[in-house]
Structure formats: structure tokens, C-alpha cells
Amino acid sequence: MQPIDQAFRPLASRRAGALTGRVRVPGDKSISHRAFLFGGLAAGTTRISGLLEGEDVLATGRAMAAMGARMKKDGDVWIVDGVGNGALLEPDGVIDFGNAGTGVRLTMGLVGSYDFAATFVGDASLSRRPMGRVLDPLRLMGVQVVARSGDRLPLSIHGPRVAAPISYRVPMASAQVKSAVLLAGLNAPGVTTVIEPVATRDHTEKMLLGFGAKLDVTVDAEGARHIALEGQGPLSAAGDLTVPGDPSSAAFPLVAALITPGSDVVIENVLMNPTRTGLIETLLEMGASIEIADRRNEGGEDVADLHVRHSQLKGVAVPPERAPSMIDEYPVLAIAAAFADGTTLMQGLDELRVKESDRLSAVAKGLEANGISHVEGKDSLSVTGRPDGKGLGGGRVDTHLDHRIAMSFLVLGMASEAPVTIDDVRMIATSFPEFVAMMAGLGAALEPGSRN
Ligand code: S3P
């Protein structure tokens, strides 16, 4: 039997009727990390509104403060005074990124081209995740790495006196790897080029341009994106920066409303950047009633309000090439699929194995515990639904320090016949601290669960 960690906080979710109301999800996590990173680097003052104050993003803020950036809050606005490109200070002591993969990988890139040492640590989940994908291109730029257990945390890096600009073809679909190389290139002389055969979220490119970086994107005959960045140029503060609502957080109330009979929910101000909207596209194909209202542009990004009503979903095959635009949404899509008529097939999921947990395995085990018919493959998952939710639920789910596993299975409990308990609610604070209160406000029934 596994020992019970007394710090764990189990939470149970049970069916309690329709979800109704209007909500605003917190700021986008990817953009919030980058707002602290680039605001902290660029010369001058950046004022950030709508920042996600999740633990992951706050860790990135502390890292930038440890390297010389100054940040304070004025009401709801974060005011960041940056050091200027090339002028980060050597951090004193270790930098603890907790659960935050994006934070640590982008920061390793950012400081990798500096002639000083930086040491990174994280929680048990982050210490299991592969860092070689970022360290390998950094090594090509001249970075020394000292790691005790393979390319995993805890580890230290030390940049060369002058970093070598490189041209790097990213071997997996990863915005974090792309971004880490570009950020290292900011402090390397000459042009650093990242070649991205499969397009991933483009927040780094867009935001660096907004901060005045010289960056050029072209697409070759094979459709690969070539992102060329001129290093050692000035970066200047973006002035006012507004972070739109996170589509990866919106996914939870969205799916909850779709599967809970009678529901009618509006989710305001959701980022609609096409590199992030794969889940909405898939749910629409499944027959979801999602009205995309008041499309507008805010601070260079498209946003919209989503009007969602309970819908009878049908199973679909999700094209594997859509994976990068919905990579964080497969756990909650699996929950939607559990209520669809027929089978939903998800393929091209290899990257899910190296997220905050092995998400493919964690989802499959959670489905198993709750009586949901599914098949787990090496990089695929198929789920066969029960539209009335009959016989579903009743399980206890191990969340493996993974916020999205936690939220996905709480959403399951909102519509399944029997309640669902997750072993630990704490990690939800890394990306969506308001989740429990927001869902309760819509009518969900969430209460402390038993420890066994
Ligand atoms: C992110 C990129 C994705 C995503 C993560 C955020 C980013 O990771 O899963 O939540 O902000 O760049 P990968 O780069 O590992 O695909």
C-alpha cells in the first residue's frame, strides 16, 4: 500500500444539476511567463494587466527578480522594470521553479548565453521531466551543464564568454524548446535561427517583436517555419501589456458545461490565437454548442467570449497534426469523449508522456477507475462514451502532481452518475487558483474528499 501523504488535500466532485453563469478565466499562462521574462529583460517599464498569478508564473517573476529585474504591484497591474538586454545579473543561490516546466526551460535559455552560473531546482514532478531537449541546443552554443542525474533537475548551467549563434531544427513539436533557443540567441552575437517543422504556439515570436527584437519569420517549401533572431540588439519595454484569458483554463468550464445537462455558461475574454484553439475546433466537430461571440483584438491577440450550452456530443477522430494547438487539452477532451456517442480517437500524443505527469497514462488510469471504456496506445488514446453518464464515476484518481489531471477529473464528477475524488487539489494553484471557487459559483458541487 502507498503511504498517505498527510499534506495531500483530496477533493470530491458530484453531480449537482446545471452549470449557469458568466465567468472570466485567469490570464494565459504562456503569455504571463513571457510577460515577466521579457518585461524583466527589456529596458524600461512594462505594465502588465490580467497576469495569471498562479504559482508557476510567480516562480518566473522571482527568477527575474533574482537576476536584477524589479517588479511590484499597483492595484491589479504588475509594474516591471527591466535590466536591458545583455544585462542580467548572476543569481545568488538556487532558482526554484516548483512545478513550472515553461518557466524553467525558458529561463535556462535566457541565462544560458551569459558568462555566469545558475542553478535550477524544482518539485518531484519537474525533477522527473526531460531537460536535455533544451540543454542540447544550449550546449551547441557553448553552455556547460552540470547535472547529477542525466539531464534532469537539479542542475547548473554556465554560459561561455561569448555564445555561438546557431541554426537549430527543433526535433519535437515544442514551443518551450523553440523559445529557449531564441532567448539564448538574444545574448549571442549574430543571427540565431530556429527551424520549426511543426508550428507551435507563437507567443515568443509575437511578444519579442512587441519588445523591439529584430526577428524575421519565413516558411519554406516544406511548410517549416524559420525564425531568425538578431542577437544583442536592444529590447525596450512594451509599455502596457494585457494578458488575455487562458484557453487552456477555459477548457475546464467549457467541457463541464457541455457535459452537464441544462448548462448555459459564458466564458469571457478567451485568447483565440489559432495556435491554441484546437480544442474548440474539435469540440465543434463533435457537435458542441459553442458560440464564439464578440471577436476582437486586444494587445495584438484575438480574443472572444464563448457561449457554451449543454450538447449531445458525438465521437470523432482528432487529426494528429492538430495536437500542438491543443496539447494541454487532451485530458479534458478525454472527459468530453466519455459523454459522447461513439468513440473518440486521439493520436500523435507522444508529447503527453513528458508533461507535468505522464498524462497519457494518468488519464487512462483515471478513466479506468471511473468505468470509462478506453484503449491506451503508445501515443494514442481512444475513448468510448456513455452520453447519459450512467455507470460512470465512483473512482479515486491519482493526480501525480499534475494540475490538469486534477481539474479534468473534477469536471468528470460534475456529470457522472457517481462522484469522483481526486487525491490532491493543491497543484491546481499552479495555473488556475480560482478554479474551485469559480466552478462552485457556476453551480458545481465540490467538497473535501476522504483520505482513502
Ligand atoms: C508551453 C508549451 C507547451 C505546453 C506548455 C506551455 C509554452 O509545452 O504544453 O503548457 O508556454 O511554451 P511544450 O513546449 O513542451 O510542448
Short mmCIF file of C-alpha atoms and ligand atoms in Angstrom, two decimals:
data_model
loop_
_atom_site.label_atom_id
_atom_site.label_comp_id
_atom_site.label_asym_id
_atom_site.label_seq_id
_atom_site.Cartn_x
_atom_site.Cartn_y
_atom_site.Cartn_z
CA MET A 1 0.00 0.00 0.00
CA GLN A 2 1.24 3.51 -0.79
CA PRO A 3 1.85 5.74 2.25
CA ILE A 4 -0.69 8.55 2.51
CA ASP A 5 0.94 11.97 2.35
CA GLN A 6 -0.82 13.97 5.05
CA ALA A 7 -0.23 17.18 3.09
CA PHE A 8 -2.41 15.88 0.25
CA ARG A 9 -5.81 17.58 0.03
CA PRO A 10 -8.36 15.26 -1.61
CA LEU A 11 -11.40 16.85 -3.25
CA ALA A 12 -14.64 15.23 -4.43
CA SER A 13 -16.92 16.40 -7.20
CA ARG A 14 -20.51 15.25 -7.63
CA ARG A 15 -23.43 15.84 -9.96
CA ALA A 16 -25.49 18.84 -8.81
CA GLY A 17 -27.55 19.97 -11.78
CA ALA A 18 -26.95 22.57 -14.45
CA LEU A 19 -23.99 24.96 -14.53
CA THR A 20 -25.00 28.52 -15.31
CA GLY A 21 -23.46 31.98 -15.29
CA ARG A 22 -20.70 34.18 -16.73
CA VAL A 23 -17.07 33.70 -15.81
CA ARG A 24 -13.68 35.17 -16.67
CA VAL A 25 -10.79 32.73 -16.54
CA PRO A 26 -7.32 33.91 -15.40
CA GLY A 27 -4.67 35.20 -17.78
CA ASP A 28 -2.93 32.93 -20.24
CA LYS A 29 -0.08 31.04 -18.59
CA SER A 30 2.25 31.04 -21.60
CA ILE A 31 1.85 34.77 -22.16
CA SER A 32 2.15 35.53 -18.42
CA HIS A 33 5.50 33.73 -18.13
CA ARG A 34 6.78 35.62 -21.16
CA ALA A 35 5.45 38.95 -19.85
CA PHE A 36 7.63 38.56 -16.73
CA LEU A 37 10.62 37.25 -18.71
CA PHE A 38 10.61 39.89 -21.44
CA GLY A 39 9.41 42.73 -19.19
CA GLY A 40 12.21 41.85 -16.78
CA LEU A 41 14.77 41.80 -19.57
CA ALA A 42 13.78 44.83 -21.66
CA ALA A 43 14.99 48.30 -20.69
CA GLY A 44 12.25 50.49 -19.20
CA THR A 45 8.91 49.87 -17.54
CA THR A 46 6.28 47.35 -18.66
CA ARG A 47 2.84 47.50 -17.04
CA ILE A 48 1.10 44.11 -17.17
CA SER A 49 -2.67 43.72 -16.69
CA GLY A 50 -4.51 40.41 -16.50
CA LEU A 51 -1.39 38.46 -15.45
CA LEU A 52 -2.05 34.93 -14.19
CA GLU A 53 -0.97 34.91 -10.55
CA GLY A 54 -0.52 31.14 -10.46
CA GLU A 55 2.43 29.60 -8.65
CA ASP A 56 4.22 28.75 -11.91
CA VAL A 57 4.22 32.33 -13.17
CA LEU A 58 5.16 33.77 -9.79
CA ALA A 59 8.22 31.48 -9.80
CA THR A 60 9.28 33.05 -13.11
CA GLY A 61 8.78 36.51 -11.59
CA ARG A 62 11.01 35.60 -8.63
CA ALA A 63 13.68 34.25 -11.00
CA MET A 64 13.76 37.52 -12.93
CA ALA A 65 13.91 39.48 -9.67
CA ALA A 66 16.88 37.33 -8.61
CA MET A 67 18.64 38.45 -11.81
CA GLY A 68 18.06 42.16 -11.36
CA ALA A 69 14.53 42.95 -12.60
CA ARG A 70 12.30 44.94 -10.28
CA MET A 71 8.62 44.17 -10.00
CA LYS A 72 5.80 45.48 -7.89
CA LYS A 73 2.03 45.54 -7.96
CA ASP A 74 -0.10 48.64 -8.22
CA GLY A 75 -3.74 47.57 -7.77
CA ASP A 76 -4.29 44.85 -10.38
CA VAL A 77 -1.34 45.91 -12.54
CA TRP A 78 2.17 44.47 -12.33
CA ILE A 79 4.88 47.06 -12.94
CA VAL A 80 8.14 45.54 -14.15
CA ASP A 81 11.40 47.46 -14.55
CA GLY A 82 13.74 45.53 -16.81
CA VAL A 83 17.53 45.40 -16.80
CA GLY A 84 18.19 45.80 -20.55
CA ASN A 85 19.16 43.06 -23.00
CA GLY A 86 22.51 41.51 -22.08
CA ALA A 87 22.46 42.97 -18.57
CA LEU A 88 21.04 40.20 -16.36
CA LEU A 89 22.88 39.76 -13.05
CA GLU A 90 24.24 36.46 -11.77
CA PRO A 91 21.58 34.99 -9.46
CA ASP A 92 22.55 34.49 -5.85
CA GLY A 93 21.64 30.94 -4.77
CA VAL A 94 19.42 28.38 -6.47
CA ILE A 95 16.35 29.24 -8.53
CA ASP A 96 13.35 27.12 -7.52
CA PHE A 97 10.77 26.67 -10.27
CA GLY A 98 8.43 24.38 -8.33
CA ASN A 99 6.17 22.62 -10.88
CA ALA A 100 6.84 25.02 -13.79
CA GLY A 101 8.27 23.44 -16.96
CA THR A 102 7.76 26.51 -19.12
CA GLY A 103 9.37 28.76 -16.50
CA VAL A 104 12.48 26.67 -16.04
CA ARG A 105 13.05 25.81 -19.71
CA LEU A 106 12.63 29.39 -20.96
CA THR A 107 14.79 30.77 -18.15
CA MET A 108 17.55 28.24 -18.84
CA GLY A 109 17.55 29.50 -22.42
CA LEU A 110 17.54 33.13 -21.35
CA VAL A 111 20.56 32.82 -19.00
CA GLY A 112 22.35 30.11 -20.99
CA SER A 113 24.22 32.66 -23.06
CA TYR A 114 25.53 34.57 -20.01
CA ASP A 115 29.04 34.04 -18.67
CA PHE A 116 27.85 33.09 -15.18
CA ALA A 117 26.45 30.13 -13.29
CA ALA A 118 22.80 29.49 -12.50
CA THR A 119 21.38 26.54 -10.58
CA PHE A 120 17.82 25.29 -11.04
CA VAL A 121 15.68 23.07 -8.81
CA GLY A 122 12.02 22.02 -8.91
CA ASP A 123 9.45 19.75 -7.29
CA ALA A 124 9.28 15.96 -7.75
CA SER A 125 7.28 16.32 -11.00
CA LEU A 126 9.64 18.87 -12.58
CA SER A 127 12.70 16.87 -11.44
CA ARG A 128 11.45 13.90 -13.49
CA ARG A 129 10.93 15.87 -16.70
CA PRO A 130 13.48 15.84 -19.55
CA MET A 131 15.67 18.95 -19.80
CA GLY A 132 18.01 17.57 -22.50
CA ARG A 133 15.69 18.96 -25.19
CA VAL A 134 16.73 22.45 -24.07
CA LEU A 135 20.26 21.66 -22.87
CA ASP A 136 21.31 20.03 -26.17
CA PRO A 137 20.94 23.19 -28.29
CA LEU A 138 22.40 25.27 -25.45
CA ARG A 139 25.49 23.03 -25.46
CA LEU A 140 25.88 23.81 -29.18
CA MET A 141 26.02 27.48 -28.18
CA GLY A 142 28.84 26.76 -25.70
CA VAL A 143 26.93 26.21 -22.46
CA GLN A 144 28.38 23.90 -19.78
CA VAL A 145 25.90 21.75 -17.87
CA VAL A 146 26.44 20.09 -14.50
CA ALA A 147 23.67 17.62 -13.68
CA ARG A 148 23.76 14.71 -11.28
CA SER A 149 21.08 12.51 -12.80
CA GLY A 150 21.04 12.69 -16.60
CA ASP A 151 19.67 15.92 -17.99
CA ARG A 152 17.24 16.41 -15.15
CA LEU A 153 16.90 18.87 -12.28
CA PRO A 154 18.62 19.79 -10.06
CA LEU A 155 21.25 21.13 -12.46
CA SER A 156 23.57 24.07 -13.01
CA ILE A 157 24.50 25.76 -16.26
CA HIS A 158 27.32 28.14 -17.09
CA GLY A 159 27.38 30.08 -20.34
CA PRO A 160 30.53 30.77 -22.39
CA ARG A 161 32.30 34.14 -22.59
CA VAL A 162 30.69 34.65 -26.00
CA ALA A 163 27.81 32.39 -27.00
CA ALA A 164 27.79 30.99 -30.54
CA PRO A 165 24.66 31.74 -32.55
CA ILE A 166 23.25 28.53 -34.04
CA SER A 167 20.74 27.33 -36.56
CA TYR A 168 18.64 24.68 -34.83
CA ARG A 169 15.94 22.41 -36.17
CA VAL A 170 13.61 21.55 -33.27
CA PRO A 171 13.26 17.74 -33.18
CA MET A 172 9.88 17.64 -31.38
CA ALA A 173 6.83 19.92 -31.52
CA SER A 174 7.76 22.13 -28.57
CA ALA A 175 7.26 25.85 -28.10
CA GLN A 176 9.40 25.66 -24.99
CA VAL A 177 12.42 24.37 -26.91
CA LYS A 178 11.90 26.89 -29.72
CA SER A 179 11.63 29.68 -27.17
CA ALA A 180 14.65 28.61 -25.11
CA VAL A 181 16.91 28.71 -28.19
CA LEU A 182 15.58 32.11 -29.29
CA LEU A 183 16.04 33.53 -25.79
CA ALA A 184 19.62 32.27 -25.65
CA GLY A 185 20.10 33.92 -29.05
CA LEU A 186 19.17 37.31 -27.56
CA ASN A 187 22.62 37.45 -25.94
CA ALA A 188 24.63 35.84 -28.75
CA PRO A 189 26.30 37.90 -31.49
CA GLY A 190 24.85 37.37 -34.98
CA VAL A 191 21.73 35.58 -36.07
CA THR A 192 20.23 32.60 -34.21
CA THR A 193 17.75 30.63 -36.30
CA VAL A 194 15.17 28.13 -35.12
CA ILE A 195 13.61 25.86 -37.72
CA GLU A 196 10.24 24.56 -36.67
CA PRO A 197 8.87 21.80 -38.93
CA VAL A 198 5.57 21.70 -36.99
CA ALA A 199 4.17 25.07 -35.92
CA THR A 200 3.65 25.51 -32.17
CA ARG A 201 2.28 28.41 -30.11
CA ASP A 202 3.86 31.63 -31.37
CA HIS A 203 3.77 33.84 -28.26
CA THR A 204 7.56 34.17 -28.04
CA GLU A 205 7.88 35.44 -31.60
CA LYS A 206 4.94 37.83 -31.32
CA MET A 207 5.94 39.23 -27.96
CA LEU A 208 9.65 39.61 -28.81
CA LEU A 209 8.61 41.68 -31.83
CA GLY A 210 6.47 43.78 -29.49
CA PHE A 211 9.56 44.40 -27.33
CA GLY A 212 11.51 45.60 -30.40
CA ALA A 213 13.58 42.49 -31.18
CA LYS A 214 14.81 42.08 -34.77
CA LEU A 215 13.08 38.85 -35.69
CA ASP A 216 12.03 37.50 -39.03
CA VAL A 217 9.76 34.51 -39.78
CA THR A 218 9.66 32.75 -43.15
CA VAL A 219 8.04 29.50 -44.24
CA ASP A 220 9.95 27.14 -46.57
CA ALA A 221 8.61 24.90 -49.35
CA GLU A 222 8.03 22.04 -46.86
CA GLY A 223 5.99 24.32 -44.62
CA ALA A 224 8.69 24.59 -41.90
CA ARG A 225 8.91 27.95 -40.12
CA HIS A 226 12.36 29.59 -39.99
CA ILE A 227 12.59 32.10 -37.15
CA ALA A 228 15.72 34.24 -37.39
CA LEU A 229 16.64 36.48 -34.47
CA GLU A 230 19.39 39.08 -34.50
CA GLY A 231 21.21 38.84 -31.15
CA GLN A 232 22.47 41.59 -28.88
CA GLY A 233 20.05 44.22 -30.15
CA PRO A 234 18.19 46.49 -27.75
CA LEU A 235 14.89 45.40 -26.22
CA SER A 236 12.63 48.11 -24.94
CA ALA A 237 9.67 47.90 -22.61
CA ALA A 238 6.32 47.15 -24.23
CA GLY A 239 4.58 49.88 -22.18
CA ASP A 240 1.13 48.46 -21.44
CA LEU A 241 0.67 44.73 -21.94
CA THR A 242 -2.70 43.00 -21.49
CA VAL A 243 -2.80 39.23 -20.96
CA PRO A 244 -5.92 37.59 -22.46
CA GLY A 245 -7.82 34.75 -20.73
CA ASP A 246 -6.18 31.33 -20.95
CA PRO A 247 -7.90 28.96 -23.42
CA SER A 248 -6.28 26.02 -21.59
CA SER A 249 -8.06 27.09 -18.38
CA ALA A 250 -11.29 27.98 -20.22
CA ALA A 251 -11.30 24.35 -21.38
CA PHE A 252 -12.49 23.18 -17.95
CA PRO A 253 -15.69 25.23 -17.53
CA LEU A 254 -16.24 24.76 -21.28
CA VAL A 255 -16.25 20.95 -21.16
CA ALA A 256 -18.08 20.95 -17.80
CA ALA A 257 -20.94 22.96 -19.35
CA LEU A 258 -21.05 20.76 -22.47
CA ILE A 259 -21.45 17.52 -20.49
CA THR A 260 -23.72 18.72 -17.66
CA PRO A 261 -27.41 18.71 -18.69
CA GLY A 262 -29.17 22.08 -18.73
CA SER A 263 -25.93 24.10 -18.57
CA ASP A 264 -25.59 27.54 -20.12
CA VAL A 265 -22.30 29.35 -19.45
CA VAL A 266 -20.46 32.34 -20.93
CA ILE A 267 -16.67 32.42 -20.65
CA GLU A 268 -15.42 35.92 -21.33
CA ASN A 269 -12.21 37.21 -22.90
CA VAL A 270 -10.65 33.94 -24.09
CA LEU A 271 -7.48 34.01 -26.24
CA MET A 272 -8.32 32.84 -29.79
CA ASN A 273 -4.79 32.67 -31.22
CA PRO A 274 -5.06 29.89 -33.86
CA THR A 275 -2.04 28.08 -32.37
CA ARG A 276 -4.21 27.50 -29.27
CA THR A 277 -7.74 26.77 -30.48
CA GLY A 278 -7.52 23.06 -31.38
CA LEU A 279 -9.86 22.00 -28.57
CA ILE A 280 -12.63 24.38 -29.66
CA GLU A 281 -12.27 23.15 -33.25
CA THR A 282 -12.51 19.53 -32.09
CA LEU A 283 -15.49 20.11 -29.81
CA LEU A 284 -17.34 21.91 -32.64
CA GLU A 285 -16.74 18.84 -34.83
CA MET A 286 -18.20 16.74 -32.01
CA GLY A 287 -21.39 18.78 -32.22
CA ALA A 288 -20.78 21.15 -29.30
CA SER A 289 -22.87 24.28 -28.99
CA ILE A 290 -20.16 26.93 -28.62
CA GLU A 291 -20.99 30.39 -29.90
CA ILE A 292 -17.87 32.47 -30.47
CA ALA A 293 -19.13 35.97 -29.71
CA ASP A 294 -17.66 39.47 -29.89
CA ARG A 295 -14.39 38.56 -31.56
CA ARG A 296 -11.99 41.44 -31.01
CA ASN A 297 -8.29 42.23 -30.94
CA GLU A 298 -6.69 43.16 -27.64
CA GLY A 299 -2.99 43.95 -27.33
CA GLY A 300 -2.20 42.16 -30.60
CA GLU A 301 -4.13 38.96 -29.83
CA ASP A 302 -7.61 37.84 -30.92
CA VAL A 303 -10.00 37.24 -28.05
CA ALA A 304 -13.70 36.31 -27.87
CA ASP A 305 -16.46 35.38 -25.42
CA LEU A 306 -17.55 31.74 -25.58
CA HIS A 307 -21.25 30.97 -25.04
CA VAL A 308 -21.50 27.28 -24.21
CA ARG A 309 -24.62 25.15 -23.79
CA HIS A 310 -25.03 21.50 -22.82
CA SER A 311 -24.75 19.43 -26.00
CA GLN A 312 -25.11 15.88 -27.18
CA LEU A 313 -21.59 15.15 -28.41
CA LYS A 314 -20.53 12.52 -30.92
CA GLY A 315 -17.18 10.73 -31.14
CA VAL A 316 -14.65 11.93 -33.74
CA ALA A 317 -11.13 11.13 -34.91
CA VAL A 318 -8.91 14.08 -33.98
CA PRO A 319 -6.30 14.70 -36.70
CA PRO A 320 -2.83 14.09 -35.19
CA GLU A 321 -1.45 17.27 -36.78
CA ARG A 322 -3.83 19.26 -34.58
CA ALA A 323 -2.01 18.10 -31.43
CA PRO A 324 0.30 21.14 -30.98
CA SER A 325 -2.70 23.51 -30.92
CA MET A 326 -4.42 21.57 -28.13
CA ILE A 327 -1.61 19.67 -26.44
CA ASP A 328 -2.63 20.65 -22.90
CA GLU A 329 -6.32 19.95 -23.56
CA TYR A 330 -6.30 16.19 -24.23
CA PRO A 331 -7.04 15.23 -20.60
CA VAL A 332 -10.23 17.27 -20.58
CA LEU A 333 -11.10 16.22 -24.14
CA ALA A 334 -10.99 12.62 -22.86
CA ILE A 335 -13.64 13.63 -20.30
CA ALA A 336 -15.82 15.19 -23.03
CA ALA A 337 -15.36 11.99 -25.05
CA ALA A 338 -16.64 9.94 -22.09
CA PHE A 339 -20.07 11.55 -22.67
CA ALA A 340 -20.04 11.38 -26.48
CA ASP A 341 -21.99 8.95 -28.58
CA GLY A 342 -19.40 6.62 -30.11
CA THR A 343 -15.62 6.58 -29.98
CA THR A 344 -13.19 9.50 -29.99
CA LEU A 345 -9.73 8.72 -31.31
CA MET A 346 -6.76 10.87 -30.30
CA GLN A 347 -3.39 10.27 -31.97
CA GLY A 348 0.06 11.84 -32.08
CA LEU A 349 0.15 12.16 -28.30
CA ASP A 350 3.82 11.27 -27.65
CA GLU A 351 4.49 14.67 -26.02
CA LEU A 352 1.77 13.96 -23.44
CA ARG A 353 4.11 11.45 -21.82
CA VAL A 354 6.54 14.20 -20.71
CA LYS A 355 4.19 16.80 -19.24
CA GLU A 356 3.72 17.51 -15.50
CA SER A 357 2.96 13.77 -15.36
CA ASP A 358 2.84 11.03 -17.98
CA ARG A 359 -0.56 12.41 -18.93
CA LEU A 360 -1.48 9.62 -21.28
CA SER A 361 -1.04 7.04 -18.55
CA ALA A 362 -2.58 9.26 -15.83
CA VAL A 363 -5.68 9.89 -17.97
CA ALA A 364 -6.03 6.20 -18.87
CA LYS A 365 -5.77 5.18 -15.20
CA GLY A 366 -8.33 7.81 -14.21
CA LEU A 367 -10.73 6.62 -16.93
CA GLU A 368 -10.21 3.05 -15.76
CA ALA A 369 -11.00 3.96 -12.14
CA ASN A 370 -14.26 5.58 -13.27
CA GLY A 371 -15.61 2.87 -15.54
CA ILE A 372 -14.92 4.66 -18.84
CA SER A 373 -14.24 2.43 -21.80
CA HIS A 374 -10.90 3.33 -23.42
CA VAL A 375 -7.77 1.99 -25.10
CA GLU A 376 -4.34 3.47 -24.32
CA GLY A 377 -1.73 3.13 -27.08
CA LYS A 378 1.93 4.16 -27.18
CA ASP A 379 0.96 7.62 -28.44
CA SER A 380 -2.80 7.37 -28.76
CA LEU A 381 -5.96 7.15 -26.74
CA SER A 382 -9.46 6.16 -27.74
CA VAL A 383 -12.44 6.73 -25.51
CA THR A 384 -15.94 5.34 -25.99
CA GLY A 385 -18.65 7.44 -24.40
CA ARG A 386 -21.84 6.97 -22.39
CA PRO A 387 -24.00 10.00 -23.30
CA ASP A 388 -26.21 9.67 -20.19
CA GLY A 389 -23.18 9.28 -17.87
CA LYS A 390 -24.78 6.09 -16.46
CA GLY A 391 -22.35 3.83 -14.65
CA LEU A 392 -19.57 6.44 -14.85
CA GLY A 393 -17.66 7.82 -11.87
CA GLY A 394 -17.15 6.42 -8.40
CA GLY A 395 -13.36 6.33 -8.74
CA ARG A 396 -10.43 7.85 -6.92
CA VAL A 397 -7.88 9.50 -9.20
CA ASP A 398 -4.14 9.89 -8.63
CA THR A 399 -3.17 13.32 -9.94
CA HIS A 400 0.63 12.79 -9.90
CA LEU A 401 1.32 16.49 -9.08
CA ASP A 402 -0.49 17.43 -12.31
CA HIS A 403 -2.96 20.33 -12.23
CA ARG A 404 -4.67 19.40 -15.49
CA ILE A 405 -5.31 15.82 -14.37
CA ALA A 406 -6.82 17.22 -11.17
CA MET A 407 -9.18 19.65 -12.94
CA SER A 408 -10.16 17.22 -15.71
CA PHE A 409 -11.38 14.54 -13.29
CA LEU A 410 -13.21 17.06 -11.11
CA VAL A 411 -15.05 18.03 -14.31
CA LEU A 412 -15.92 14.35 -14.85
CA GLY A 413 -17.56 14.22 -11.42
CA MET A 414 -19.85 17.13 -12.31
CA ALA A 415 -21.74 14.94 -14.81
CA SER A 416 -21.03 11.29 -13.97
CA GLU A 417 -23.57 9.15 -12.13
CA ALA A 418 -21.29 8.61 -9.12
CA PRO A 419 -18.95 11.20 -7.55
CA VAL A 420 -15.25 11.38 -8.43
CA THR A 421 -12.49 12.02 -5.88
CA ILE A 422 -9.02 13.33 -6.72
CA ASP A 423 -6.18 12.61 -4.31
CA ASP A 424 -4.83 16.16 -4.19
CA VAL A 425 -6.17 19.55 -5.17
CA ARG A 426 -3.06 21.63 -4.37
CA MET A 427 -1.44 21.67 -7.81
CA ILE A 428 -4.43 23.47 -9.34
CA ALA A 429 -2.92 26.66 -7.85
CA THR A 430 -0.04 26.44 -10.34
CA SER A 431 -2.26 27.51 -13.25
CA PHE A 432 -5.84 28.24 -12.10
CA PRO A 433 -6.02 29.28 -8.43
CA GLU A 434 -9.66 30.37 -8.81
CA PHE A 435 -10.84 27.05 -10.30
CA VAL A 436 -12.70 25.58 -7.31
CA ALA A 437 -14.46 28.85 -6.37
CA MET A 438 -15.31 29.63 -10.00
CA MET A 439 -16.82 26.20 -10.68
CA ALA A 440 -18.76 26.35 -7.38
CA GLY A 441 -20.06 29.76 -8.48
CA LEU A 442 -21.45 28.13 -11.64
CA GLY A 443 -23.24 25.52 -9.52
CA ALA A 444 -20.73 22.67 -9.25
CA ALA A 445 -20.64 20.64 -6.02
CA LEU A 446 -17.04 20.28 -4.82
CA GLU A 447 -16.23 19.21 -1.30
CA PRO A 448 -13.25 17.85 0.65
CA GLY A 449 -12.79 14.15 -0.07
CA SER A 450 -11.74 11.39 2.26
CA ARG A 451 -8.04 10.50 2.55
CA ASN A 452 -8.54 6.88 1.48
C1 S3P B 1 4.17 25.95 -23.44
C2 S3P B 1 4.43 24.97 -24.37
C3 S3P B 1 3.90 23.60 -24.29
C4 S3P B 1 2.74 23.49 -23.30
C5 S3P B 1 3.03 24.22 -22.02
C6 S3P B 1 3.28 25.69 -22.29
C7 S3P B 1 4.76 27.28 -23.60
O1 S3P B 1 4.93 22.73 -23.87
O2 S3P B 1 2.45 22.14 -23.03
O3 S3P B 1 1.95 24.10 -21.11
O4 S3P B 1 4.32 28.24 -22.93
O5 S3P B 1 5.69 27.43 -24.42
P1 S3P B 1 5.97 22.05 -24.89
O6 S3P B 1 6.88 23.07 -25.42
O7 S3P B 1 6.70 21.03 -24.06
O8 S3P B 1 5.11 21.41 -25.95
#
